[in-house]
Coordinates of C-alpha atoms and ligand atoms in Angstrom, one line a residue:
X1 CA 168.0 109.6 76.3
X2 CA 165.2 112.0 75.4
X3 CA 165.8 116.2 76.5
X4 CA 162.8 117.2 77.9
X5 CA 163.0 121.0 76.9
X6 CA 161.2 122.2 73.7
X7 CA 163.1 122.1 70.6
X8 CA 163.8 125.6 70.5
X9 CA 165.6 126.0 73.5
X10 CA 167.2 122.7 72.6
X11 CA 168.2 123.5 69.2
X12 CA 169.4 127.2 70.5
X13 CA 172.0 125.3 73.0
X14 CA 173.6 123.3 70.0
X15 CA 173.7 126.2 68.2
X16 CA 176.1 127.9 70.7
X17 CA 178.5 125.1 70.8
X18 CA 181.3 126.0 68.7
X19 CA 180.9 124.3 65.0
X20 CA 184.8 122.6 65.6
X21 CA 183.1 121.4 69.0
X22 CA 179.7 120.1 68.1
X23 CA 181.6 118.2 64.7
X24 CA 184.0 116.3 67.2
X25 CA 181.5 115.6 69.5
X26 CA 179.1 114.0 67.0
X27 CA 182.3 112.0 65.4
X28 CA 183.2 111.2 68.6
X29 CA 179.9 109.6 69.0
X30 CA 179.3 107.7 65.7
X31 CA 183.0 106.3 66.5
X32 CA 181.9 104.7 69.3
X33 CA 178.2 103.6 67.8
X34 CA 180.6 102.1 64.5
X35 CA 183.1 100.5 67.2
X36 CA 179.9 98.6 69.2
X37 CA 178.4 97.5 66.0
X38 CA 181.5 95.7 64.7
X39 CA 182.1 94.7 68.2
X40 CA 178.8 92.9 68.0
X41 CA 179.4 90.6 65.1
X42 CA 180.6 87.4 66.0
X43 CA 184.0 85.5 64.7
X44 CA 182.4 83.5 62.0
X45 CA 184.9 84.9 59.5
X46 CA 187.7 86.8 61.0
X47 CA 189.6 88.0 58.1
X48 CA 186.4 89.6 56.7
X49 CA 185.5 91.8 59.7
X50 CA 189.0 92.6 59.6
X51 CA 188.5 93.8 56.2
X52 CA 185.0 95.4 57.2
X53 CA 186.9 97.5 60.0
X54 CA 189.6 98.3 58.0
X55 CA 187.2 100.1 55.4
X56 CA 185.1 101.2 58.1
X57 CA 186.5 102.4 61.4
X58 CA 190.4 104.0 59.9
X59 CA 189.7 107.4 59.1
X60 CA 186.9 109.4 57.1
X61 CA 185.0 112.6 58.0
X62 CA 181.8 111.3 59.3
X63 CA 180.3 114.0 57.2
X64 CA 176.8 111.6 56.4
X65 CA 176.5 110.8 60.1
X66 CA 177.1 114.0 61.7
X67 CA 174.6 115.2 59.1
X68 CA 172.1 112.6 60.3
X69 CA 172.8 113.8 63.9
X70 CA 172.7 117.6 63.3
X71 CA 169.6 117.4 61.5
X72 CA 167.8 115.3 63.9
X73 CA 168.9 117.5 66.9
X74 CA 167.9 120.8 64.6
X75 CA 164.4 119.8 64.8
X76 CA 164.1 118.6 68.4
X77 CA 163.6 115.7 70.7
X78 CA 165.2 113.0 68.5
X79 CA 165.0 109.6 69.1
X80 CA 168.9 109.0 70.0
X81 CA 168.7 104.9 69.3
X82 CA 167.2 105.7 65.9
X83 CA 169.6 108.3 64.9
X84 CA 173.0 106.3 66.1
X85 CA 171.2 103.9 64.1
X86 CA 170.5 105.6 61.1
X87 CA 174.1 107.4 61.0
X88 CA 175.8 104.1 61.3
X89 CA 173.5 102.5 58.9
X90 CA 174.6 105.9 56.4
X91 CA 178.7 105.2 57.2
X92 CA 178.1 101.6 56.4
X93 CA 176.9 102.5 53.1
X94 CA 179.4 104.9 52.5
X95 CA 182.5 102.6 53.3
X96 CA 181.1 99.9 50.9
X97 CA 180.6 102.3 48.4
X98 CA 184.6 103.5 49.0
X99 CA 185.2 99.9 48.9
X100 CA 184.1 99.1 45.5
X101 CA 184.6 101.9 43.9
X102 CA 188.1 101.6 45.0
X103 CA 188.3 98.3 42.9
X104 CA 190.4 97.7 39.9
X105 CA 186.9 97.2 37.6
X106 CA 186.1 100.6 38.9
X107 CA 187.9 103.2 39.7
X108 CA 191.2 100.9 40.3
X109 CA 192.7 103.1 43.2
X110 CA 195.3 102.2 45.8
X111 CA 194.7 104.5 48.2
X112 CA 192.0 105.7 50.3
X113 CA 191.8 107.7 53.5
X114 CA 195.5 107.5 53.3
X115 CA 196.2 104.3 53.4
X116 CA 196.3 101.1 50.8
X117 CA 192.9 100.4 49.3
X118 CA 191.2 97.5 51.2
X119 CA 191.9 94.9 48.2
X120 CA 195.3 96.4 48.6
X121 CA 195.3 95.7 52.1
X122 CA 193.3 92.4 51.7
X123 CA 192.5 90.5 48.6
X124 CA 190.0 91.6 45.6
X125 CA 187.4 89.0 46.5
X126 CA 187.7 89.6 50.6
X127 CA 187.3 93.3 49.3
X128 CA 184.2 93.2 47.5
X129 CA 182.4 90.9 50.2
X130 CA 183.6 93.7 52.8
X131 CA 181.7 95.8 51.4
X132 CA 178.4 93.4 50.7
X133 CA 178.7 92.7 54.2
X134 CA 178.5 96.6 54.9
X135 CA 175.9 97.0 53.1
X136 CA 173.5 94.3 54.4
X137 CA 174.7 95.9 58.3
X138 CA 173.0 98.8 57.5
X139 CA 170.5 97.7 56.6
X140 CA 170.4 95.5 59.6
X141 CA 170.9 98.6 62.2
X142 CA 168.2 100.5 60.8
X143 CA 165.7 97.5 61.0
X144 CA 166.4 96.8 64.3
X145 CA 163.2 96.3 66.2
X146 CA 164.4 97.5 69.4
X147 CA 164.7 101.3 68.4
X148 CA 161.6 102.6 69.5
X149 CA 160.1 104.0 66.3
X150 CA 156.8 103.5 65.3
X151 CA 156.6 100.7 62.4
X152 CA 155.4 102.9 59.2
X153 CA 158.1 105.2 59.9
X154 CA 161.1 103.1 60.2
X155 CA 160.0 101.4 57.5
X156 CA 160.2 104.7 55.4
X157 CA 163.2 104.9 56.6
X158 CA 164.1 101.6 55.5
X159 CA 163.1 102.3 52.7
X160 CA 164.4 105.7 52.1
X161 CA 168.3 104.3 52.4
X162 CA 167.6 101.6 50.0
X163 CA 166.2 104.0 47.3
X164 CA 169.1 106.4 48.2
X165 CA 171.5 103.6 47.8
X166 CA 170.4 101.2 44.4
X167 CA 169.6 101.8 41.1
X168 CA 167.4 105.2 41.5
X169 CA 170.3 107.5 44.2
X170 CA 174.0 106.0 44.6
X171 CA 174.5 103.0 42.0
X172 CA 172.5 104.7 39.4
X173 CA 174.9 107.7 39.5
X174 CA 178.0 105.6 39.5
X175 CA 176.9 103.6 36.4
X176 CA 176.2 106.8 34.8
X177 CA 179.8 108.4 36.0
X178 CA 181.3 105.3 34.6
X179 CA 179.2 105.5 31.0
X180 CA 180.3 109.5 30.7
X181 CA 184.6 108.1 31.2
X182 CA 185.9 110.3 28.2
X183 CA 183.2 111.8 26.7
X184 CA 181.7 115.1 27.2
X185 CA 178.1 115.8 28.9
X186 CA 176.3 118.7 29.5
X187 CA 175.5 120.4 32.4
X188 CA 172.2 119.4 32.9
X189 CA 173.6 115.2 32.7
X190 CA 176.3 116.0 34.6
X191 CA 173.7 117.1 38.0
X192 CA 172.2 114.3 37.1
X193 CA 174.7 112.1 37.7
X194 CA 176.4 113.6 41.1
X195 CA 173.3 114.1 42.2
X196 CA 173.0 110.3 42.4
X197 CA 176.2 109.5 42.7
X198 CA 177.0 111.8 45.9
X199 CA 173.9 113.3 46.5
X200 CA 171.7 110.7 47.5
X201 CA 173.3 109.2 50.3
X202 CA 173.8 113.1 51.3
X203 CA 170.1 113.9 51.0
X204 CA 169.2 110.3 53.0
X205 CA 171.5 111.6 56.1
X206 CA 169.1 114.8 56.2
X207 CA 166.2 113.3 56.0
X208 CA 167.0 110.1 57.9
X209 CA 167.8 112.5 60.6
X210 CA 165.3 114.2 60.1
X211 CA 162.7 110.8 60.7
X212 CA 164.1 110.6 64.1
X213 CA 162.9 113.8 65.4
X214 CA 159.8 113.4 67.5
X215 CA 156.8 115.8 65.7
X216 CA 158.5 116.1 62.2
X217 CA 156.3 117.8 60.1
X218 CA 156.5 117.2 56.6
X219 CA 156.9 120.6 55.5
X220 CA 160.1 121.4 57.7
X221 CA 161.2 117.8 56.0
X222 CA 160.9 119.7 52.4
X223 CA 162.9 122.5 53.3
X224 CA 165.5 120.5 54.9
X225 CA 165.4 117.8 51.3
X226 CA 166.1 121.2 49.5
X227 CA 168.9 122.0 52.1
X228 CA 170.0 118.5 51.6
X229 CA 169.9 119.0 47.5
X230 CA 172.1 122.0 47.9
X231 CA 174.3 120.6 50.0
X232 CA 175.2 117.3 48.2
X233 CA 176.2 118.8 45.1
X234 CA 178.2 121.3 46.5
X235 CA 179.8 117.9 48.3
X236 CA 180.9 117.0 44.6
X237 CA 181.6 120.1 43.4
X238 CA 184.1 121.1 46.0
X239 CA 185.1 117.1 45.7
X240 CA 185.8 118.3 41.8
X241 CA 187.8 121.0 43.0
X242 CA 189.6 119.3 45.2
X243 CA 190.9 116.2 43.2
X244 CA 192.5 119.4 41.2
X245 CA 194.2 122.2 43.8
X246 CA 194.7 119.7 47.0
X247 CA 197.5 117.3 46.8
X248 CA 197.7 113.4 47.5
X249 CA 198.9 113.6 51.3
X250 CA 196.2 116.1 52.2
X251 CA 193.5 114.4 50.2
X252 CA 194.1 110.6 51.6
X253 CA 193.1 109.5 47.9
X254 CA 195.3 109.5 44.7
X255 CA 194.8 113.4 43.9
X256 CA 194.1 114.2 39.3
X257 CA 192.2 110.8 39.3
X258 CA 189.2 112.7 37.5
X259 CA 190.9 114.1 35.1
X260 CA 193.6 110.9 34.5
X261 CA 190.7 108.7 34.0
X262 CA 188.9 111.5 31.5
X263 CA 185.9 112.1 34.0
X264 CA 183.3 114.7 33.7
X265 CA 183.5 117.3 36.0
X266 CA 182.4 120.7 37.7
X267 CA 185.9 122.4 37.1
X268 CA 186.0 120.5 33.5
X269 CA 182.7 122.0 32.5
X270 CA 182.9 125.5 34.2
X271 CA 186.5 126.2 35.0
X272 CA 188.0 126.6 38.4
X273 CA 186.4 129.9 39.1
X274 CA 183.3 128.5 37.7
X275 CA 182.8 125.9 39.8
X276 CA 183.8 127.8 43.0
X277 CA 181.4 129.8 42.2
X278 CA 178.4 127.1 41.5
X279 CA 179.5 125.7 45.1
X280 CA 179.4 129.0 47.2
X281 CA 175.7 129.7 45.0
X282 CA 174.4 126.5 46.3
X283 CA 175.6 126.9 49.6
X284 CA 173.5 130.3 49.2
X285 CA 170.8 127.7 48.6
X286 CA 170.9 125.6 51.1
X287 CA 170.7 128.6 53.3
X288 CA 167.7 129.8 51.6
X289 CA 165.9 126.3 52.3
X290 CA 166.3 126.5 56.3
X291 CA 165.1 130.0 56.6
X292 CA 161.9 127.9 55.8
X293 CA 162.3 126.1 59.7
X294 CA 161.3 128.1 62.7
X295 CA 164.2 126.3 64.6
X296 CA 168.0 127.6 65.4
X297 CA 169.5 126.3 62.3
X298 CA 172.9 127.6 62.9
X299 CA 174.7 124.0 62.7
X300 CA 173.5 123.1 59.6
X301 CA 174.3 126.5 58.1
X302 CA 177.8 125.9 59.2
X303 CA 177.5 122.4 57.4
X304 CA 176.7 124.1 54.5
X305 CA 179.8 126.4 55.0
X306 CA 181.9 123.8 55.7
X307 CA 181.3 121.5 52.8
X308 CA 181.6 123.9 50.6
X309 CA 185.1 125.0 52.0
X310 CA 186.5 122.4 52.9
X311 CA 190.3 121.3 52.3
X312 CA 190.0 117.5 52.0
Ligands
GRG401 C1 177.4 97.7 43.6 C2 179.6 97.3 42.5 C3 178.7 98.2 43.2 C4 179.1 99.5 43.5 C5 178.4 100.4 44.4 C6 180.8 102.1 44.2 C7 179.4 102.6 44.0 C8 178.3 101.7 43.7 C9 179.2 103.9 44.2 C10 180.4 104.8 44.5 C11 179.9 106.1 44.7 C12 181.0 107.0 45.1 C13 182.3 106.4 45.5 C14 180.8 108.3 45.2 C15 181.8 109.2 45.5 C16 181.4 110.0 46.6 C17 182.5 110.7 47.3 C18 182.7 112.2 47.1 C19 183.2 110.1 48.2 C20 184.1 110.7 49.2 O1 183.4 110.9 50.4 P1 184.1 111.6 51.6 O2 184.9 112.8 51.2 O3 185.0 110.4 52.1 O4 183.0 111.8 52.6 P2 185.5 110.1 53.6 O5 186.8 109.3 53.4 O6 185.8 111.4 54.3 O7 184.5 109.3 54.3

């Protein structure tokens, strides 16, 4: 449902909800927009939408989707079916990417979100279908005719996941992470590749959400892909950090993966206190960019916080 005050006034009342309060309520909602969506597919194959909720619906922060949503209400007026849409369609994308990365021909992991892997769980082959089938459901929500967006832009938005997700954002960065196993690359590669890797899908939730707001201009849509850019390699850089200092339990995910498997990383390239320090300067970044929108920005500026200091 549409607010009818301006964006202002709209944006100020998120803004005084509590950080904690407004990050439940928006994974609150995207639980309940995931749980529909499944609910909604019929049972053709049972034991793969078993597999498909199992990698989708246990667990995980939410972060892409409650980015999609905070950055569509920042701006004002959003189209509500396009962002549930949009954030879902961003989740979907995100599980099947756990999915197969989680695979013994990748990153051969047994746990995820603390619990077995889904080919763990499942079967290899029921695994790697899981997460086609995610995939081609986002793709399916965000093309859904119904959602009350005018045809160019959902298309761009169509079109902006796909990008974020194939051979020029996500994939692209993966193949790269995979080609720099046990060698080392400089600084310069090494943003290259989590910008990809991490960063697209992380930049796509901004800017997706960003697509739903009614009146977007495009130059409050550059400062907020600059917030985005900021924001989604600090994601990996804290990730980095993590995968060193947290432990297993906390994490959900086996914890020293990067460095058992010989990976290139933030912490491996800078040191610890280097790469806490690249994270809080990009998060000084990110800020920077949304002094650029005349809009309460306060929820995304604790986004930025929180992704940066985050414990798991
Ligand atoms: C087409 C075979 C094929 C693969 C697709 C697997 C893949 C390409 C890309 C994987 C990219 C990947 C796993 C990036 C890691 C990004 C990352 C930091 C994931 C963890 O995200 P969180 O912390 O996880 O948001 P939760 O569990 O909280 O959702």
């Amino acid at each position: 449902m549409k607010s009818n005050s301006p964006p202002s006034r709209r944006a100020k009342r998120n803004a005084n909800v509590p950080f904690i309060q407004q990050q439940q309520h928006y994974h609150e909602r995207i639980t309940k927009v995931l749980a529909g969506a499944m609910d909604n597919l019929t049972t053709l194959a049972p034991h793969l939408k078993a597999a498909m909720e199992y990698g989708l619906l246990q667990g995980g922060k939410r972060v892409r989707p409650m980015l999609v949503y905070a950055s569509g209400d920042v701006l004002g007026h959003p189209n509500n079916a396009a962002l549930d849409a949009a954030a879902a369609a961003l989740e979907c994308i995100h599980a099947y990417s756990l999915i197969h990365d989680d695979l013994p021909a990748m990153d051969n992991d047994d746990l995820r979100r603390g619990q077995p892997t889904v080919h763990k769980a499942f079967d290899e082959a029921t695994a790697i279908l899981a997460g086609d089938a995610l995939q081609a459901l986002a793709f399916e929500l965000l093309s859904q005719p119904t959602l009350g967006l005018p045809a160019k832009q959902q298309l761009r938005m169509v079109q902006e996941l796909a990008k974020a997700s194939g051979y020029q954002g996500m994939c692209g960065g993966q193949a790269l992470d995979i080609q720099s196993e046990g060698k080392t690359i400089d600084a310069a590669t090494l943003e290259s590749l989590h910008s990809h890797k991490t960063g697209a899908l992380i930049r796509a939730a901004v800017r997706l959400g960003a697509l739903c707001a009614n009146n977007m201009q495009e130059t409050h849509f550059t400062a907020l892909s600059r917030y985005a850019d900021a924001i989604g390699l600090a994601f990996q850089v804290q990730d980095d950090i993590l995968d060193i200092t947290a432990d297993t339990q906390t994490l959900g995910k086996t914890q020293g993966k990067d460095q058992a498997q010989q990976k290139s990383t933030y912490p491996a390239l800078l040191g610890l206190d280097g790469a806490r320090a690249l994270a809080d300067s990009l998060q000084q970044q990110a800020l920077s960019a949304l002094a650029d929108i005349p809009y309460p920005t306060q929820t995304l500026e604790a986004f930025a916080h929180y992704i940066v200091k985050r414990d798991f």
